[in-house]
Amino acid sequence: MNDSLKIMIVMIVLSIVITIITKYITVKLERQLIDRIVKKDYQGFDELIKSKKVRYLIKPFNVDFMKLNVAILKEDKKQTDEMFDYFDTVKPSRLQKEAVYTKGFYYYLTNERYDKVEKYYNLLQTVQTKKPNFEVERAYDVFVKNGHQYLEQTLEELKAAEDFAKPVLEGLIARMYENKKDSRMAKKYADQAMRHMEELK
């Protein structure tokens, strides 16, 4: 075996080893960040996310998406708005855009900021390649359009739902009956939702 071939083999092996080690360290770093988020150690998260090893090893989108999630968990509305605004200035992939837009849709829906809900609903239409997201379409109809288009479908879904899903579906059904101006049925399903929530505690 000549020297050139030996050097080439050594370089290939070295490259594979470096790739494996880098992947191992990256996965470990991501776990450490997620662990801090789960434990609500936001100071520890901030310190680690700003470190050179994170900047070097973890993709910028993943870092920024984690920052967005932490801002939401901290209920820091100013920082959350800033992170969503920041994502308007970068060019993520289609799947990354879909993740940001979906999070934006539900975040602003929860906070009843319907101008932002409209924004992210419309943006989602630009990145979805398959049929529209049923959950998004239903939530948009119920809470933004004050509609009840999905009432029968949701009633059917409730019949086969697991216990943990029932309060959410019943809450949706209650709101749809409210949108229909049927206060009796709205109260019935709101009460059921509350009862099932208590049973889950």
PDB file of C-alpha atoms in Angstrom:
ATOM      1  CA  MET A   1       0.000   0.000   0.000  1.00  0.00           C
ATOM      2  CA  ASN A   2       1.562   3.308  -1.044  1.00  0.00           C
ATOM      3  CA  ASP A   3       1.760   6.356   1.213  1.00  0.00           C
ATOM      4  CA  SER A   4      -0.911   8.315  -0.698  1.00  0.00           C
ATOM      5  CA  LEU A   5      -3.461   5.555  -0.217  1.00  0.00           C
ATOM      6  CA  LYS A   6      -2.593   5.274   3.488  1.00  0.00           C
ATOM      7  CA  ILE A   7      -3.074   9.018   3.952  1.00  0.00           C
ATOM      8  CA  MET A   8      -6.408   8.891   2.105  1.00  0.00           C
ATOM      9  CA  ILE A   9      -7.666   6.008   4.302  1.00  0.00           C
ATOM     10  CA  VAL A  10      -6.559   7.827   7.470  1.00  0.00           C
ATOM     11  CA  MET A  11      -8.343  11.014   6.311  1.00  0.00           C
ATOM     12  CA  ILE A  12     -11.565   9.124   5.559  1.00  0.00           C
ATOM     13  CA  VAL A  13     -11.507   7.348   8.937  1.00  0.00           C
ATOM     14  CA  LEU A  14     -10.721  10.637  10.704  1.00  0.00           C
ATOM     15  CA  SER A  15     -13.585  12.350   8.898  1.00  0.00           C
ATOM     16  CA  ILE A  16     -16.033   9.619   9.964  1.00  0.00           C
ATOM     17  CA  VAL A  17     -14.826   9.783  13.579  1.00  0.00           C
ATOM     18  CA  ILE A  18     -15.180  13.591  13.659  1.00  0.00           C
ATOM     19  CA  THR A  19     -18.704  13.344  12.192  1.00  0.00           C
ATOM     20  CA  ILE A  20     -19.751  10.774  14.815  1.00  0.00           C
ATOM     21  CA  ILE A  21     -18.263  12.788  17.688  1.00  0.00           C
ATOM     22  CA  THR A  22     -19.840  16.022  16.432  1.00  0.00           C
ATOM     23  CA  LYS A  23     -23.244  14.361  16.134  1.00  0.00           C
ATOM     24  CA  TYR A  24     -22.921  12.905  19.646  1.00  0.00           C
ATOM     25  CA  ILE A  25     -22.002  16.295  21.146  1.00  0.00           C
ATOM     26  CA  THR A  26     -24.818  18.022  19.224  1.00  0.00           C
ATOM     27  CA  VAL A  27     -27.439  15.550  20.466  1.00  0.00           C
ATOM     28  CA  LYS A  28     -26.095  15.907  24.015  1.00  0.00           C
ATOM     29  CA  LEU A  29     -26.262  19.703  23.774  1.00  0.00           C
ATOM     30  CA  GLU A  30     -29.840  19.633  22.462  1.00  0.00           C
ATOM     31  CA  ARG A  31     -30.834  17.328  25.330  1.00  0.00           C
ATOM     32  CA  GLN A  32     -29.231  19.700  27.847  1.00  0.00           C
ATOM     33  CA  LEU A  33     -31.160  22.632  26.392  1.00  0.00           C
ATOM     34  CA  ILE A  34     -34.454  20.711  26.379  1.00  0.00           C
ATOM     35  CA  ASP A  35     -33.784  19.531  29.951  1.00  0.00           C
ATOM     36  CA  ARG A  36     -33.394  23.150  31.074  1.00  0.00           C
ATOM     37  CA  ILE A  37     -36.646  24.079  29.318  1.00  0.00           C
ATOM     38  CA  VAL A  38     -38.535  21.177  30.963  1.00  0.00           C
ATOM     39  CA  LYS A  39     -37.154  22.153  34.378  1.00  0.00           C
ATOM     40  CA  LYS A  40     -37.968  25.828  33.713  1.00  0.00           C
ATOM     41  CA  ASP A  41     -34.318  26.693  34.295  1.00  0.00           C
ATOM     42  CA  TYR A  42     -34.521  29.648  31.926  1.00  0.00           C
ATOM     43  CA  GLN A  43     -31.342  31.274  33.230  1.00  0.00           C
ATOM     44  CA  GLY A  44     -29.403  28.067  32.583  1.00  0.00           C
ATOM     45  CA  PHE A  45     -31.017  27.836  29.147  1.00  0.00           C
ATOM     46  CA  ASP A  46     -30.013  31.428  28.288  1.00  0.00           C
ATOM     47  CA  GLU A  47     -26.422  30.811  29.386  1.00  0.00           C
ATOM     48  CA  LEU A  48     -26.092  27.606  27.378  1.00  0.00           C
ATOM     49  CA  ILE A  49     -27.866  28.892  24.249  1.00  0.00           C
ATOM     50  CA  LYS A  50     -25.396  31.808  24.053  1.00  0.00           C
ATOM     51  CA  SER A  51     -22.344  29.560  24.304  1.00  0.00           C
ATOM     52  CA  LYS A  52     -19.895  29.141  21.429  1.00  0.00           C
ATOM     53  CA  LYS A  53     -20.453  25.380  21.258  1.00  0.00           C
ATOM     54  CA  VAL A  54     -24.188  25.867  20.664  1.00  0.00           C
ATOM     55  CA  ARG A  55     -23.558  28.501  17.980  1.00  0.00           C
ATOM     56  CA  TYR A  56     -21.057  26.178  16.316  1.00  0.00           C
ATOM     57  CA  LEU A  57     -22.926  22.873  16.557  1.00  0.00           C
ATOM     58  CA  ILE A  58     -26.675  23.581  16.479  1.00  0.00           C
ATOM     59  CA  LYS A  59     -28.389  24.964  13.386  1.00  0.00           C
ATOM     60  CA  PRO A  60     -29.454  28.613  13.729  1.00  0.00           C
ATOM     61  CA  PHE A  61     -33.125  27.824  13.063  1.00  0.00           C
ATOM     62  CA  ASN A  62     -33.206  25.226  15.856  1.00  0.00           C
ATOM     63  CA  VAL A  63     -31.612  27.699  18.267  1.00  0.00           C
ATOM     64  CA  ASP A  64     -34.092  30.434  17.349  1.00  0.00           C
ATOM     65  CA  PHE A  65     -37.076  28.077  17.495  1.00  0.00           C
ATOM     66  CA  MET A  66     -36.054  27.006  21.005  1.00  0.00           C
ATOM     67  CA  LYS A  67     -35.778  30.667  21.998  1.00  0.00           C
ATOM     68  CA  LEU A  68     -39.285  31.249  20.682  1.00  0.00           C
ATOM     69  CA  ASN A  69     -40.653  28.325  22.693  1.00  0.00           C
ATOM     70  CA  VAL A  70     -38.950  29.540  25.856  1.00  0.00           C
ATOM     71  CA  ALA A  71     -40.370  33.048  25.374  1.00  0.00           C
ATOM     72  CA  ILE A  72     -43.857  31.522  25.071  1.00  0.00           C
ATOM     73  CA  LEU A  73     -43.358  29.318  28.150  1.00  0.00           C
ATOM     74  CA  LYS A  74     -42.119  32.333  30.137  1.00  0.00           C
ATOM     75  CA  GLU A  75     -45.253  34.198  29.001  1.00  0.00           C
ATOM     76  CA  ASP A  76     -42.980  37.006  27.857  1.00  0.00           C
ATOM     77  CA  LYS A  77     -45.238  38.587  25.238  1.00  0.00           C
ATOM     78  CA  LYS A  78     -42.705  41.223  24.169  1.00  0.00           C
ATOM     79  CA  GLN A  79     -39.948  38.674  23.573  1.00  0.00           C
ATOM     80  CA  THR A  80     -42.385  36.313  21.849  1.00  0.00           C
ATOM     81  CA  ASP A  81     -43.503  39.060  19.463  1.00  0.00           C
ATOM     82  CA  GLU A  82     -39.860  39.906  18.773  1.00  0.00           C
ATOM     83  CA  MET A  83     -39.047  36.280  17.973  1.00  0.00           C
ATOM     84  CA  PHE A  84     -42.009  35.961  15.603  1.00  0.00           C
ATOM     85  CA  ASP A  85     -40.987  39.251  13.955  1.00  0.00           C
ATOM     86  CA  TYR A  86     -37.435  37.933  13.647  1.00  0.00           C
ATOM     87  CA  PHE A  87     -38.657  34.888  11.728  1.00  0.00           C
ATOM     88  CA  ASP A  88     -40.169  37.300   9.186  1.00  0.00           C
ATOM     89  CA  THR A  89     -36.626  38.440   8.336  1.00  0.00           C
ATOM     90  CA  VAL A  90     -35.026  35.031   7.696  1.00  0.00           C
ATOM     91  CA  LYS A  91     -35.549  32.445   4.982  1.00  0.00           C
ATOM     92  CA  PRO A  92     -36.215  29.049   6.563  1.00  0.00           C
ATOM     93  CA  SER A  93     -37.221  25.935   4.628  1.00  0.00           C
ATOM     94  CA  ARG A  94     -40.856  25.200   3.830  1.00  0.00           C
ATOM     95  CA  LEU A  95     -41.175  22.769   6.752  1.00  0.00           C
ATOM     96  CA  GLN A  96     -39.548  25.279   9.105  1.00  0.00           C
ATOM     97  CA  LYS A  97     -41.927  27.988   7.905  1.00  0.00           C
ATOM     98  CA  GLU A  98     -44.877  25.675   8.513  1.00  0.00           C
ATOM     99  CA  ALA A  99     -43.664  25.037  12.083  1.00  0.00           C
ATOM    100  CA  VAL A 100     -43.319  28.776  12.806  1.00  0.00           C
ATOM    101  CA  TYR A 101     -46.620  29.717  11.162  1.00  0.00           C
ATOM    102  CA  THR A 102     -48.534  26.965  12.985  1.00  0.00           C
ATOM    103  CA  LYS A 103     -47.074  28.049  16.314  1.00  0.00           C
ATOM    104  CA  GLY A 104     -47.887  31.667  15.513  1.00  0.00           C
ATOM    105  CA  PHE A 105     -51.456  30.783  14.593  1.00  0.00           C
ATOM    106  CA  TYR A 106     -52.154  28.945  17.854  1.00  0.00           C
ATOM    107  CA  TYR A 107     -50.190  31.350  20.054  1.00  0.00           C
ATOM    108  CA  TYR A 108     -52.068  34.417  18.849  1.00  0.00           C
ATOM    109  CA  LEU A 109     -55.369  32.532  18.811  1.00  0.00           C
ATOM    110  CA  THR A 110     -54.855  31.716  22.504  1.00  0.00           C
ATOM    111  CA  ASN A 111     -54.125  35.394  23.153  1.00  0.00           C
ATOM    112  CA  GLU A 112     -57.116  36.507  21.036  1.00  0.00           C
ATOM    113  CA  ARG A 113     -54.991  38.707  18.786  1.00  0.00           C
ATOM    114  CA  TYR A 114     -56.989  38.037  15.665  1.00  0.00           C
ATOM    115  CA  ASP A 115     -55.014  40.323  13.344  1.00  0.00           C
ATOM    116  CA  LYS A 116     -51.986  38.101  13.960  1.00  0.00           C
ATOM    117  CA  VAL A 117     -54.124  34.957  13.679  1.00  0.00           C
ATOM    118  CA  GLU A 118     -55.194  36.132  10.207  1.00  0.00           C
ATOM    119  CA  LYS A 119     -51.552  36.756   9.302  1.00  0.00           C
ATOM    120  CA  TYR A 120     -50.403  33.266  10.227  1.00  0.00           C
ATOM    121  CA  TYR A 121     -53.477  31.591   8.822  1.00  0.00           C
ATOM    122  CA  ASN A 122     -52.790  33.238   5.456  1.00  0.00           C
ATOM    123  CA  LEU A 123     -49.083  32.381   5.634  1.00  0.00           C
ATOM    124  CA  LEU A 124     -49.947  28.742   6.309  1.00  0.00           C
ATOM    125  CA  GLN A 125     -51.921  28.650   3.071  1.00  0.00           C
ATOM    126  CA  THR A 126     -48.726  29.551   1.186  1.00  0.00           C
ATOM    127  CA  VAL A 127     -46.626  26.657   2.526  1.00  0.00           C
ATOM    128  CA  GLN A 128     -49.052  23.744   2.749  1.00  0.00           C
ATOM    129  CA  THR A 129     -48.531  21.342  -0.117  1.00  0.00           C
ATOM    130  CA  LYS A 130     -51.120  18.805   0.986  1.00  0.00           C
ATOM    131  CA  LYS A 131     -54.761  19.320   1.912  1.00  0.00           C
ATOM    132  CA  PRO A 132     -55.382  22.059   4.496  1.00  0.00           C
ATOM    133  CA  ASN A 133     -54.663  21.275   8.158  1.00  0.00           C
ATOM    134  CA  PHE A 134     -58.047  20.221   9.576  1.00  0.00           C
ATOM    135  CA  GLU A 135     -57.315  21.420  13.127  1.00  0.00           C
ATOM    136  CA  VAL A 136     -56.231  24.852  11.890  1.00  0.00           C
ATOM    137  CA  GLU A 137     -59.236  25.167   9.575  1.00  0.00           C
ATOM    138  CA  ARG A 138     -61.647  24.203  12.352  1.00  0.00           C
ATOM    139  CA  ALA A 139     -60.083  26.565  14.901  1.00  0.00           C
ATOM    140  CA  TYR A 140     -60.126  29.388  12.350  1.00  0.00           C
ATOM    141  CA  ASP A 141     -63.788  28.787  11.552  1.00  0.00           C
ATOM    142  CA  VAL A 142     -64.845  28.551  15.210  1.00  0.00           C
ATOM    143  CA  PHE A 143     -62.833  31.339  16.817  1.00  0.00           C
ATOM    144  CA  VAL A 144     -62.151  33.807  14.004  1.00  0.00           C
ATOM    145  CA  LYS A 145     -65.172  33.432  11.715  1.00  0.00           C
ATOM    146  CA  ASN A 146     -67.467  32.580  14.665  1.00  0.00           C
ATOM    147  CA  GLY A 147     -68.784  29.692  12.591  1.00  0.00           C
ATOM    148  CA  HIS A 148     -70.082  26.182  13.240  1.00  0.00           C
ATOM    149  CA  GLN A 149     -69.184  24.517   9.954  1.00  0.00           C
ATOM    150  CA  TYR A 150     -67.475  21.592  11.711  1.00  0.00           C
ATOM    151  CA  LEU A 151     -70.132  20.928  14.360  1.00  0.00           C
ATOM    152  CA  GLU A 152     -71.429  17.566  13.090  1.00  0.00           C
ATOM    153  CA  GLN A 153     -67.907  16.355  12.376  1.00  0.00           C
ATOM    154  CA  THR A 154     -66.749  17.286  15.872  1.00  0.00           C
ATOM    155  CA  LEU A 155     -69.772  15.628  17.495  1.00  0.00           C
ATOM    156  CA  GLU A 156     -68.875  12.414  15.638  1.00  0.00           C
ATOM    157  CA  GLU A 157     -65.236  12.769  16.683  1.00  0.00           C
ATOM    158  CA  LEU A 158     -66.298  13.133  20.323  1.00  0.00           C
ATOM    159  CA  LYS A 159     -68.077   9.748  20.277  1.00  0.00           C
ATOM    160  CA  ALA A 160     -64.805   7.895  19.678  1.00  0.00           C
ATOM    161  CA  ALA A 161     -62.511  10.257  21.595  1.00  0.00           C
ATOM    162  CA  GLU A 162     -60.185   9.190  24.380  1.00  0.00           C
ATOM    163  CA  ASP A 163     -60.928  10.711  27.793  1.00  0.00           C
ATOM    164  CA  PHE A 164     -58.003  13.154  27.614  1.00  0.00           C
ATOM    165  CA  ALA A 165     -59.339  14.612  24.332  1.00  0.00           C
ATOM    166  CA  LYS A 166     -62.963  15.016  25.402  1.00  0.00           C
ATOM    167  CA  PRO A 167     -62.691  18.382  27.241  1.00  0.00           C
ATOM    168  CA  VAL A 168     -61.056  20.034  24.213  1.00  0.00           C
ATOM    169  CA  LEU A 169     -63.650  18.712  21.789  1.00  0.00           C
ATOM    170  CA  GLU A 170     -66.506  19.575  24.139  1.00  0.00           C
ATOM    171  CA  GLY A 171     -65.124  23.077  24.517  1.00  0.00           C
ATOM    172  CA  LEU A 172     -65.058  23.432  20.734  1.00  0.00           C
ATOM    173  CA  ILE A 173     -68.606  22.089  20.466  1.00  0.00           C
ATOM    174  CA  ALA A 174     -69.798  24.491  23.175  1.00  0.00           C
ATOM    175  CA  ARG A 175     -68.284  27.408  21.272  1.00  0.00           C
ATOM    176  CA  MET A 176     -69.875  26.256  18.012  1.00  0.00           C
ATOM    177  CA  TYR A 177     -73.317  26.094  19.651  1.00  0.00           C
ATOM    178  CA  GLU A 178     -72.646  29.539  21.085  1.00  0.00           C
ATOM    179  CA  ASN A 179     -71.868  30.731  17.556  1.00  0.00           C
ATOM    180  CA  LYS A 180     -75.191  29.186  16.491  1.00  0.00           C
ATOM    181  CA  LYS A 181     -76.933  31.171  19.273  1.00  0.00           C
ATOM    182  CA  ASP A 182     -78.021  27.914  20.921  1.00  0.00           C
ATOM    183  CA  SER A 183     -77.230  28.782  24.552  1.00  0.00           C
ATOM    184  CA  ARG A 184     -78.821  25.625  25.987  1.00  0.00           C
ATOM    185  CA  MET A 185     -76.586  23.253  24.019  1.00  0.00           C
ATOM    186  CA  ALA A 186     -73.577  25.544  24.515  1.00  0.00           C
ATOM    187  CA  LYS A 187     -74.033  25.292  28.287  1.00  0.00           C
ATOM    188  CA  LYS A 188     -74.525  21.533  28.122  1.00  0.00           C
ATOM    189  CA  TYR A 189     -71.180  20.947  26.400  1.00  0.00           C
ATOM    190  CA  ALA A 190     -69.340  23.596  28.418  1.00  0.00           C
ATOM    191  CA  ASP A 191     -70.476  21.835  31.604  1.00  0.00           C
ATOM    192  CA  GLN A 192     -69.380  18.473  30.192  1.00  0.00           C
ATOM    193  CA  ALA A 193     -65.985  19.898  29.325  1.00  0.00           C
ATOM    194  CA  MET A 194     -65.551  21.225  32.871  1.00  0.00           C
ATOM    195  CA  ARG A 195     -66.604  17.896  34.374  1.00  0.00           C
ATOM    196  CA  HIS A 196     -64.192  15.919  32.226  1.00  0.00           C
ATOM    197  CA  MET A 197     -61.380  18.387  33.045  1.00  0.00           C
ATOM    198  CA  GLU A 198     -61.972  17.780  36.742  1.00  0.00           C
ATOM    199  CA  GLU A 199     -61.932  14.000  36.220  1.00  0.00           C
ATOM    200  CA  LEU A 200     -58.525  14.233  34.515  1.00  0.00           C
ATOM    201  CA  LYS A 201     -56.885  16.022  37.453  1.00  0.00           C
TER     202      LYS A 201
END
